[in-house]
Coordinates of C-alpha atoms in Angstrom, one line a residue:
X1 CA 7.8 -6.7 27.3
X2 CA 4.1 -7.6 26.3
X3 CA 2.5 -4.4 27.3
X4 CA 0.2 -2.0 25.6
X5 CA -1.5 -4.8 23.1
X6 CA -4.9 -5.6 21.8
X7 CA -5.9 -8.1 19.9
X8 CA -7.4 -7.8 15.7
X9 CA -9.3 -10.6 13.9
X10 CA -7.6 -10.2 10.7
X11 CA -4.5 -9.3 8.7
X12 CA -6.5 -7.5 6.2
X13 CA -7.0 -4.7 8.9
X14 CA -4.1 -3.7 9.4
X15 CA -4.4 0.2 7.3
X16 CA -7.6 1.0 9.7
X17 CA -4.2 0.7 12.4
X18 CA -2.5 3.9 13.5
X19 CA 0.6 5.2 12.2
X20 CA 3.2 5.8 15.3
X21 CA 6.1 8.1 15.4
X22 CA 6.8 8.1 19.0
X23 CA 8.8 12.0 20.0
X24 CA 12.2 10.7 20.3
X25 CA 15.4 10.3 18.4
X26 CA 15.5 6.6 18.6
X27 CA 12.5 4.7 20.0
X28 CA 11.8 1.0 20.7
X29 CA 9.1 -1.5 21.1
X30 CA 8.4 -0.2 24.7
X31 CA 7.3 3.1 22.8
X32 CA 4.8 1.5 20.5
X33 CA 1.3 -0.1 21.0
X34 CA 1.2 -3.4 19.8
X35 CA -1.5 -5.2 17.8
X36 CA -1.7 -9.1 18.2
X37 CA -2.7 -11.1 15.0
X38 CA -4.9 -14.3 15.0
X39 CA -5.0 -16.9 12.3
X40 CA -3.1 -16.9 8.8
X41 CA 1.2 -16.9 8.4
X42 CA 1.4 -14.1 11.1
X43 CA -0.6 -15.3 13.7
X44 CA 0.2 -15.1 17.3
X45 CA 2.8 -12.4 16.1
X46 CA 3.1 -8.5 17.2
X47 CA 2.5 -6.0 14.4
X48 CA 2.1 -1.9 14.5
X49 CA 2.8 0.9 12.0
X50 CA 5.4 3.7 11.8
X51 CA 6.8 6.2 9.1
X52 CA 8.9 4.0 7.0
X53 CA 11.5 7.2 7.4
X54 CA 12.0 6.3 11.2
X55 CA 12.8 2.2 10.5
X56 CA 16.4 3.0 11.2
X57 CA 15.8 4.9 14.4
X58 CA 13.3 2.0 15.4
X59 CA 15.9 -0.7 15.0
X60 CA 19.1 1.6 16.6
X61 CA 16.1 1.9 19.6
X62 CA 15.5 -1.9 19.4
X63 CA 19.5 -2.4 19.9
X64 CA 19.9 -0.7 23.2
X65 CA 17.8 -2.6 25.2
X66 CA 19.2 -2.6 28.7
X67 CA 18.9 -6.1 29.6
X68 CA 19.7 -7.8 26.0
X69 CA 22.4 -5.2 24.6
X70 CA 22.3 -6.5 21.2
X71 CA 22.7 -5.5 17.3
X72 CA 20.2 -6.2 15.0
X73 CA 21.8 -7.6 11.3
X74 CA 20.0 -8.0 8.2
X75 CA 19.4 -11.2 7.7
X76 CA 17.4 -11.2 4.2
X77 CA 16.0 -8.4 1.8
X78 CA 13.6 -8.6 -0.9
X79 CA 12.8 -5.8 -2.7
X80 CA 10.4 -4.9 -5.9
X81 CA 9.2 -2.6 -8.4
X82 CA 6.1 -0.5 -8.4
X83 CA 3.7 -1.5 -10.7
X84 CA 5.0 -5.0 -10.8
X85 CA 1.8 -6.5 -8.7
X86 CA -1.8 -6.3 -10.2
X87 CA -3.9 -6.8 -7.5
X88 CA -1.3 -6.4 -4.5
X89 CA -2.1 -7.8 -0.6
X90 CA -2.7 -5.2 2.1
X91 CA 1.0 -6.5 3.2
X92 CA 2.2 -6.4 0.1
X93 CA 5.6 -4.9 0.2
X94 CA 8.7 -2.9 -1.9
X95 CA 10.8 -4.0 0.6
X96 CA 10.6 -6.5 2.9
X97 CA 13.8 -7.2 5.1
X98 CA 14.7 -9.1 7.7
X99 CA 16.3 -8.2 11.4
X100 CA 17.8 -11.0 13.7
X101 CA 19.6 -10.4 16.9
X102 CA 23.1 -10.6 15.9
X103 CA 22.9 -13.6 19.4
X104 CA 21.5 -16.0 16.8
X105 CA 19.9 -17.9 15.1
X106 CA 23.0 -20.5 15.7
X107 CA 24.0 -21.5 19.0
X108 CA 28.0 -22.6 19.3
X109 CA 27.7 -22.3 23.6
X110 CA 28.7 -25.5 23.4
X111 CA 31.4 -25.2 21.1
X112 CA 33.3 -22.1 23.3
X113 CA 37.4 -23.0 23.2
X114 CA 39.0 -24.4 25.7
X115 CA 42.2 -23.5 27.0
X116 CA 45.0 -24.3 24.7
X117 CA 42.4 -24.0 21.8
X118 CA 42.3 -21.8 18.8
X119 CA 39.2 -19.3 19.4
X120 CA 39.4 -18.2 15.8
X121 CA 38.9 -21.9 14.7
X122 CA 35.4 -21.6 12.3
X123 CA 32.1 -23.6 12.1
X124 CA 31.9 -25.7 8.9
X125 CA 28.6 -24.1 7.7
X126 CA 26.5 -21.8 7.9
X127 CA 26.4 -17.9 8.7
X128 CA 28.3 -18.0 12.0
X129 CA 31.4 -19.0 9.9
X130 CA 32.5 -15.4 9.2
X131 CA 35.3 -14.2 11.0
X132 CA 34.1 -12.8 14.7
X133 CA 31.0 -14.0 14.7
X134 CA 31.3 -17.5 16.4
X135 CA 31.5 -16.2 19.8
X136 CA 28.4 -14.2 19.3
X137 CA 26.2 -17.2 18.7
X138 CA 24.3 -18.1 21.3
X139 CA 21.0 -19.6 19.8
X140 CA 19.0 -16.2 20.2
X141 CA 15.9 -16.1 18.0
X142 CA 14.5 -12.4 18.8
X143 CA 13.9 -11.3 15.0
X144 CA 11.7 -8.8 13.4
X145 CA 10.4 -7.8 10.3
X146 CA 9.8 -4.6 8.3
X147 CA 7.9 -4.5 5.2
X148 CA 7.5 -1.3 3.3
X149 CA 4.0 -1.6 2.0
X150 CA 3.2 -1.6 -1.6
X151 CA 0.0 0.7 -1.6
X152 CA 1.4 3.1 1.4
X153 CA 5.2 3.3 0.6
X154 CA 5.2 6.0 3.3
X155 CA 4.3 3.3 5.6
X156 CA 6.8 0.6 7.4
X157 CA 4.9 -2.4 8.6
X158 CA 6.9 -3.7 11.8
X159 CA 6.2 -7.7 12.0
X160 CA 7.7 -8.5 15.6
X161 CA 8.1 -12.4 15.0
X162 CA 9.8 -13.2 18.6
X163 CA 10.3 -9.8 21.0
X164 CA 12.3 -11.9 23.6
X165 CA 16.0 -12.5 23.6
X166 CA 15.8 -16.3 24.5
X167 CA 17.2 -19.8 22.9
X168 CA 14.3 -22.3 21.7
X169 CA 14.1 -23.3 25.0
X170 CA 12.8 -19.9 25.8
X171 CA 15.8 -19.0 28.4
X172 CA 17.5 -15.9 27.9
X173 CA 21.2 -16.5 26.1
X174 CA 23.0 -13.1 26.4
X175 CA 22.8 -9.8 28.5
X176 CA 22.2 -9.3 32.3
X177 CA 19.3 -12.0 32.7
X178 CA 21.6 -14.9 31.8
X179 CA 23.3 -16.0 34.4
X180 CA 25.8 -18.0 31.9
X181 CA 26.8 -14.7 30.3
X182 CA 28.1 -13.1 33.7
X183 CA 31.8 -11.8 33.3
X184 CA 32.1 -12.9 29.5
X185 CA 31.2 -10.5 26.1
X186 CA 27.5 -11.8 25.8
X187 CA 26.7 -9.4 29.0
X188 CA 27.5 -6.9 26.7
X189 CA 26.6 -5.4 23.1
X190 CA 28.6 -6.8 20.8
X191 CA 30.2 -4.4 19.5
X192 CA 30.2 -0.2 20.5
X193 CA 27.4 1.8 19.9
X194 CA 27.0 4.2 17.4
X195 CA 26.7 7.0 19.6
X196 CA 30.3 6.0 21.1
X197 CA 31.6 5.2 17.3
X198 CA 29.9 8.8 15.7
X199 CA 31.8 10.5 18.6
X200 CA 35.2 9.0 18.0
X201 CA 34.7 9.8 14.6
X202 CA 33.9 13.4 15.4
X203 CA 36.9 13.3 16.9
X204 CA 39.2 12.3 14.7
X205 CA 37.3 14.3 11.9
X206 CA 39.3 17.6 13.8
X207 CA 42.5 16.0 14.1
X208 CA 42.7 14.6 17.5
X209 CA 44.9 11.9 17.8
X210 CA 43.9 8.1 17.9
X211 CA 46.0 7.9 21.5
X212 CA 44.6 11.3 22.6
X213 CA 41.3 9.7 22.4
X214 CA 42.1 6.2 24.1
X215 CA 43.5 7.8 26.7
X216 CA 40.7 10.4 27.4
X217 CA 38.3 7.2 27.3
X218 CA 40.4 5.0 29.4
X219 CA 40.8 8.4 32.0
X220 CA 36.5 8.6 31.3
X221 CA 36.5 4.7 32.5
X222 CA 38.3 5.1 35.3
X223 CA 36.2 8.3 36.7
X224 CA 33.3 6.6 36.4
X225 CA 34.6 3.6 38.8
X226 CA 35.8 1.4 36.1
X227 CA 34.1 -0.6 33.4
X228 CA 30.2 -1.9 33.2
X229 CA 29.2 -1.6 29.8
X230 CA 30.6 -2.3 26.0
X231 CA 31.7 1.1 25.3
X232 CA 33.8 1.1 28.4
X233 CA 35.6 -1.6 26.5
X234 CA 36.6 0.4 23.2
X235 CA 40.5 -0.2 22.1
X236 CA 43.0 0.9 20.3
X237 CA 42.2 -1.3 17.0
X238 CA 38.4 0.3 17.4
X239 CA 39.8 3.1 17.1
X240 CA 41.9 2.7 14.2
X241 CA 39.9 0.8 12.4
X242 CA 37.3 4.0 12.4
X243 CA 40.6 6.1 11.4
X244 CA 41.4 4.0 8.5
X245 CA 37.9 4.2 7.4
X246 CA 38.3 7.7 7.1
X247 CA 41.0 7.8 5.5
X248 CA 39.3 5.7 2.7
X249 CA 36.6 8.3 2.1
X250 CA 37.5 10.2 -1.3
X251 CA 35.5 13.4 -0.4
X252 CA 37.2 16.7 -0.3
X253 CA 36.6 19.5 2.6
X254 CA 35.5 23.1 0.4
X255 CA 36.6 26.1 2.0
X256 CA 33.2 26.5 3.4
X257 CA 32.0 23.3 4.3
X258 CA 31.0 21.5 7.6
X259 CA 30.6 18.5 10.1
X260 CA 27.6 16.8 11.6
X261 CA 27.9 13.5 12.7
X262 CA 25.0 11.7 13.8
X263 CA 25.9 11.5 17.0
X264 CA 26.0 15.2 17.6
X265 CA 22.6 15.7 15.8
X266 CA 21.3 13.6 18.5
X267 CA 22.8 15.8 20.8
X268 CA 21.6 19.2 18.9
X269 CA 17.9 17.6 18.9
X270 CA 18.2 16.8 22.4
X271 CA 19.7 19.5 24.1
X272 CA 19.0 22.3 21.2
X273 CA 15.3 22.5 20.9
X274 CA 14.2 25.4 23.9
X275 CA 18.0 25.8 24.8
X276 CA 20.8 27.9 23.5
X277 CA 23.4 27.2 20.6
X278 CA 26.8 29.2 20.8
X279 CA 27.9 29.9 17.8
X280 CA 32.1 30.1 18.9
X281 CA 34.2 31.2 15.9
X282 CA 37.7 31.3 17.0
X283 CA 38.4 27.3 17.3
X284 CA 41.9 27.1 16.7
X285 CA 41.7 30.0 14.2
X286 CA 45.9 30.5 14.2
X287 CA 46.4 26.7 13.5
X288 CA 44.3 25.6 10.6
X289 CA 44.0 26.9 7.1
X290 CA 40.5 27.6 7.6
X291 CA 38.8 29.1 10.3
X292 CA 37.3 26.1 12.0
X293 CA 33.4 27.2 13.8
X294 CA 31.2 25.3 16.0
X295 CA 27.8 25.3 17.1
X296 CA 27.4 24.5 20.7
X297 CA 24.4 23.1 22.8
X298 CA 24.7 23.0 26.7
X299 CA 23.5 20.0 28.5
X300 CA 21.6 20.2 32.4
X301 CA 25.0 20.7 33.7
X302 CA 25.9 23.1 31.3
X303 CA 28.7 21.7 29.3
X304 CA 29.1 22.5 26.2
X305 CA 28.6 20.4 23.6
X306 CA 29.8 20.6 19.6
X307 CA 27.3 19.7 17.7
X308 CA 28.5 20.8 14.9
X309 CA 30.9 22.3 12.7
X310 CA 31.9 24.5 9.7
X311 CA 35.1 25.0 7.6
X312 CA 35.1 28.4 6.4
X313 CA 37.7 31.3 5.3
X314 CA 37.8 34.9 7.2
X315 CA 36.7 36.2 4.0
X316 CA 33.4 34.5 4.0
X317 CA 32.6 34.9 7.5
X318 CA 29.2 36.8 6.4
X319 CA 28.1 33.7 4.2
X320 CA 26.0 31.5 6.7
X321 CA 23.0 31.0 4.6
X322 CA 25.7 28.8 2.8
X323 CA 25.5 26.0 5.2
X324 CA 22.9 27.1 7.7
X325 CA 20.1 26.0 5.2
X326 CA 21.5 22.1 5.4
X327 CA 21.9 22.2 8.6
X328 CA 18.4 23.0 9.8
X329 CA 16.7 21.1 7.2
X330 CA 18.7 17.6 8.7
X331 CA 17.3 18.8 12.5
X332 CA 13.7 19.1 11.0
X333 CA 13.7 16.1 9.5
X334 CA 14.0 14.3 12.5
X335 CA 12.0 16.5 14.7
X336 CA 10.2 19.6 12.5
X337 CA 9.0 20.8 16.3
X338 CA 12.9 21.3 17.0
X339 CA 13.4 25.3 17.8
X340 CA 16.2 26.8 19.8
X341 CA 15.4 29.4 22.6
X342 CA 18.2 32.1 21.6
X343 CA 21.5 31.6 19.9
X344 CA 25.0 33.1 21.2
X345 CA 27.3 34.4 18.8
X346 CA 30.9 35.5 20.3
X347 CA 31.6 37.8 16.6
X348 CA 29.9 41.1 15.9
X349 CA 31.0 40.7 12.7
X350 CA 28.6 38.2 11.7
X351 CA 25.6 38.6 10.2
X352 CA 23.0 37.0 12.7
X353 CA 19.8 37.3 10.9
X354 CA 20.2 34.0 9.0
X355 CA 20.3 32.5 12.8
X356 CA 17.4 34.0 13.7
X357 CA 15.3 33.4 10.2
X358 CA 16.9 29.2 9.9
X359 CA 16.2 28.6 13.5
X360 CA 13.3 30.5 14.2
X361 CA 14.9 31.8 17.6
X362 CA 11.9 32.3 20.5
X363 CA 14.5 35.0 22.2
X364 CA 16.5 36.1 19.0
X365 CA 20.1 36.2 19.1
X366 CA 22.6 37.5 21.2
X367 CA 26.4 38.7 20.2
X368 CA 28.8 38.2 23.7
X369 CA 32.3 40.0 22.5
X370 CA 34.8 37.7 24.0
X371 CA 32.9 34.5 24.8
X372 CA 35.2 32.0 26.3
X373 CA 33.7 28.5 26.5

């Protein structure tokens, strides 16, 4: 994991550095060239530049790591004011904020139950006293640290303190390389991803039901030759804990309103951009008070794929510059390159030159009378 580094003499260099923003949706130190410091409070430690705009899809990068499946928690923040620092350091930060494998830092291997014994039984102190969190600690001290600077707020500085998932001893703890973790939870990440939880969510967003989805996923499982990663181990409770979190929310669909999870903007950004979007307006149009629309990308196998939706009444079928205007300006602010080939619409009652203005369609856009996907 110590490739693509150079070595700098000093800290105060660091803004002659370059600022990275690697062309994907979620990127992780593989993708980055790192700079190793000498001397002062940071030396020996890995440091590089991005937009401070793309920390979160740095760390959701960071947390899929193939051999160490892990989450990254915040462990501290600190934040201040500008204008509260006279004569600021080069690192000086807003924020500064803290990421630690959610492994470590405290290791209770040794602690594991024992048949017969209450696994819910808590440490005394410390932070791996919360509830669920015991069997997660396994001494890991991979941490990082992101400081927004103070004289280039646009700027994250990325501190990489310890890149390796490894105990003090400097043997790996959790995922495929330790041997201890074979067959038990540390193999995995700890919890499901956020692609697998923003797709449940979608899910349940349109009404499907809570065993619907478990049994579609345990079906998915099984297809695939049974389980081998965390998702494959989602449950019922995952699932209704997500539900009941939704039912929480106080928000209120309008009659033209719409849906775009992150986990199908990832998809629109990755299958979208020189493909084609379907625009399919007859979802369940006899069962739901509002006619319910979604976009559509197609992936290599050409499966379609919502990546989004929109709530809106027959009468306002003509109004996409409502919502189309939103939509676009969340795809180009992850990827402002981001432009369709052609878009499908299955309605020639729509008017299609929002499509073609919003998206900036290379082919234009097409109207198929009775699309069936």
């Amino acid at each position: 994991m110590k490739g693509h580094e150079s070595k700098m003499a000093r800290m105060e260099d660091i803004l002659s550095l370059p600022v990275q923003d690697p062309p994907y949706t979620e990127f992780s130190a593989l993708h980055i060239k790192w700079v190793t410091v000498e001397g002062g409070r940071q030396g020996g430690d890995d440091i590089a530049l991005i937009p401070f705009s793309r920390v979160g899809d740095f760390v959701k990068g960071e947390s899929s790591n193939a051999e160490c499946p892990a989450n990254f928690r915040v462990e501290s923040r600190r934040k201040r004011a500008e204008g509260s620092l006279n004569k600021p350091r080069v690192d000086g930060y807003l924020e500064y904020t803290l990421y630690w494998c959610s492994y470590g830092p405290e290791d209770y291997r040794d602690n594991e139950p024992h048949i017969g014994e209450n696994p819910s039984t808590r440490p005394a102190t410390g932070k791996g006293s919360r509830p669920g969190r015991r069997h997660m600690m396994r001494g890991c001290i991979c941490h990082f640290t992101v400081k927004r600077l103070y004289t280039r707020p646009e700027i994250a500085l990325i501190i990489y303190n310890q890149r390796n998932h490894v105990d003090k001893s400097g043997a790996p703890c959790h995922g495929v390389l330790d041997q201890e973790s074979v067959g038990t939870r540390a193999m995995y990440a700890p919890r499901i991803s956020e692609e697998l939880r923003q797709k449940v969510i979608s899910m349940l967003h349109v009404g499907i039901s809570l065993d619907t989805i478990v049994q579609h996923h345990v079906e998915e499982v099984q297809r695939h030759g049974g389980p081998h990663v965390r998702d494959d181990f989602l449950t019922r409770n995952d699932v209704r804990n997500m539900e009941r979190h939704i039912r929480t929310l106080s928000s209120e669909l309008h009659e033209d309103d719409g849906c775009s999870t992150d986990w199908q903007l990832q998809h629109m950004l990755r299958y979208g951009h020189g493909g084609y979007i379907a625009f399919h307006s007859s979802c369940a149009s006899e069962k739901l008070k509002h006619n319910l629309c979604s976009l559509l990308a197609f992936d290599s196998s050409q499966n379609a794929i919502p990546v989004a939706w929109i709530i809106t009444s027959y009468s306002h079928r003509q109004n996409i510059h409502k919502w189309l205007p939103s939509l676009v300006k969340r795809i180009h602010g992850k990827d402002t390159r981001w432009k369709p080939n052609a878009v499908i619409v299955d309605d020639p009652v729509f008017d299609t030159s929002p499509f073609n203005v919003g998206f900036y369609c290379v082919s234009g856009v097409f109207v198929v009378v009775g699309l069936k996907l």
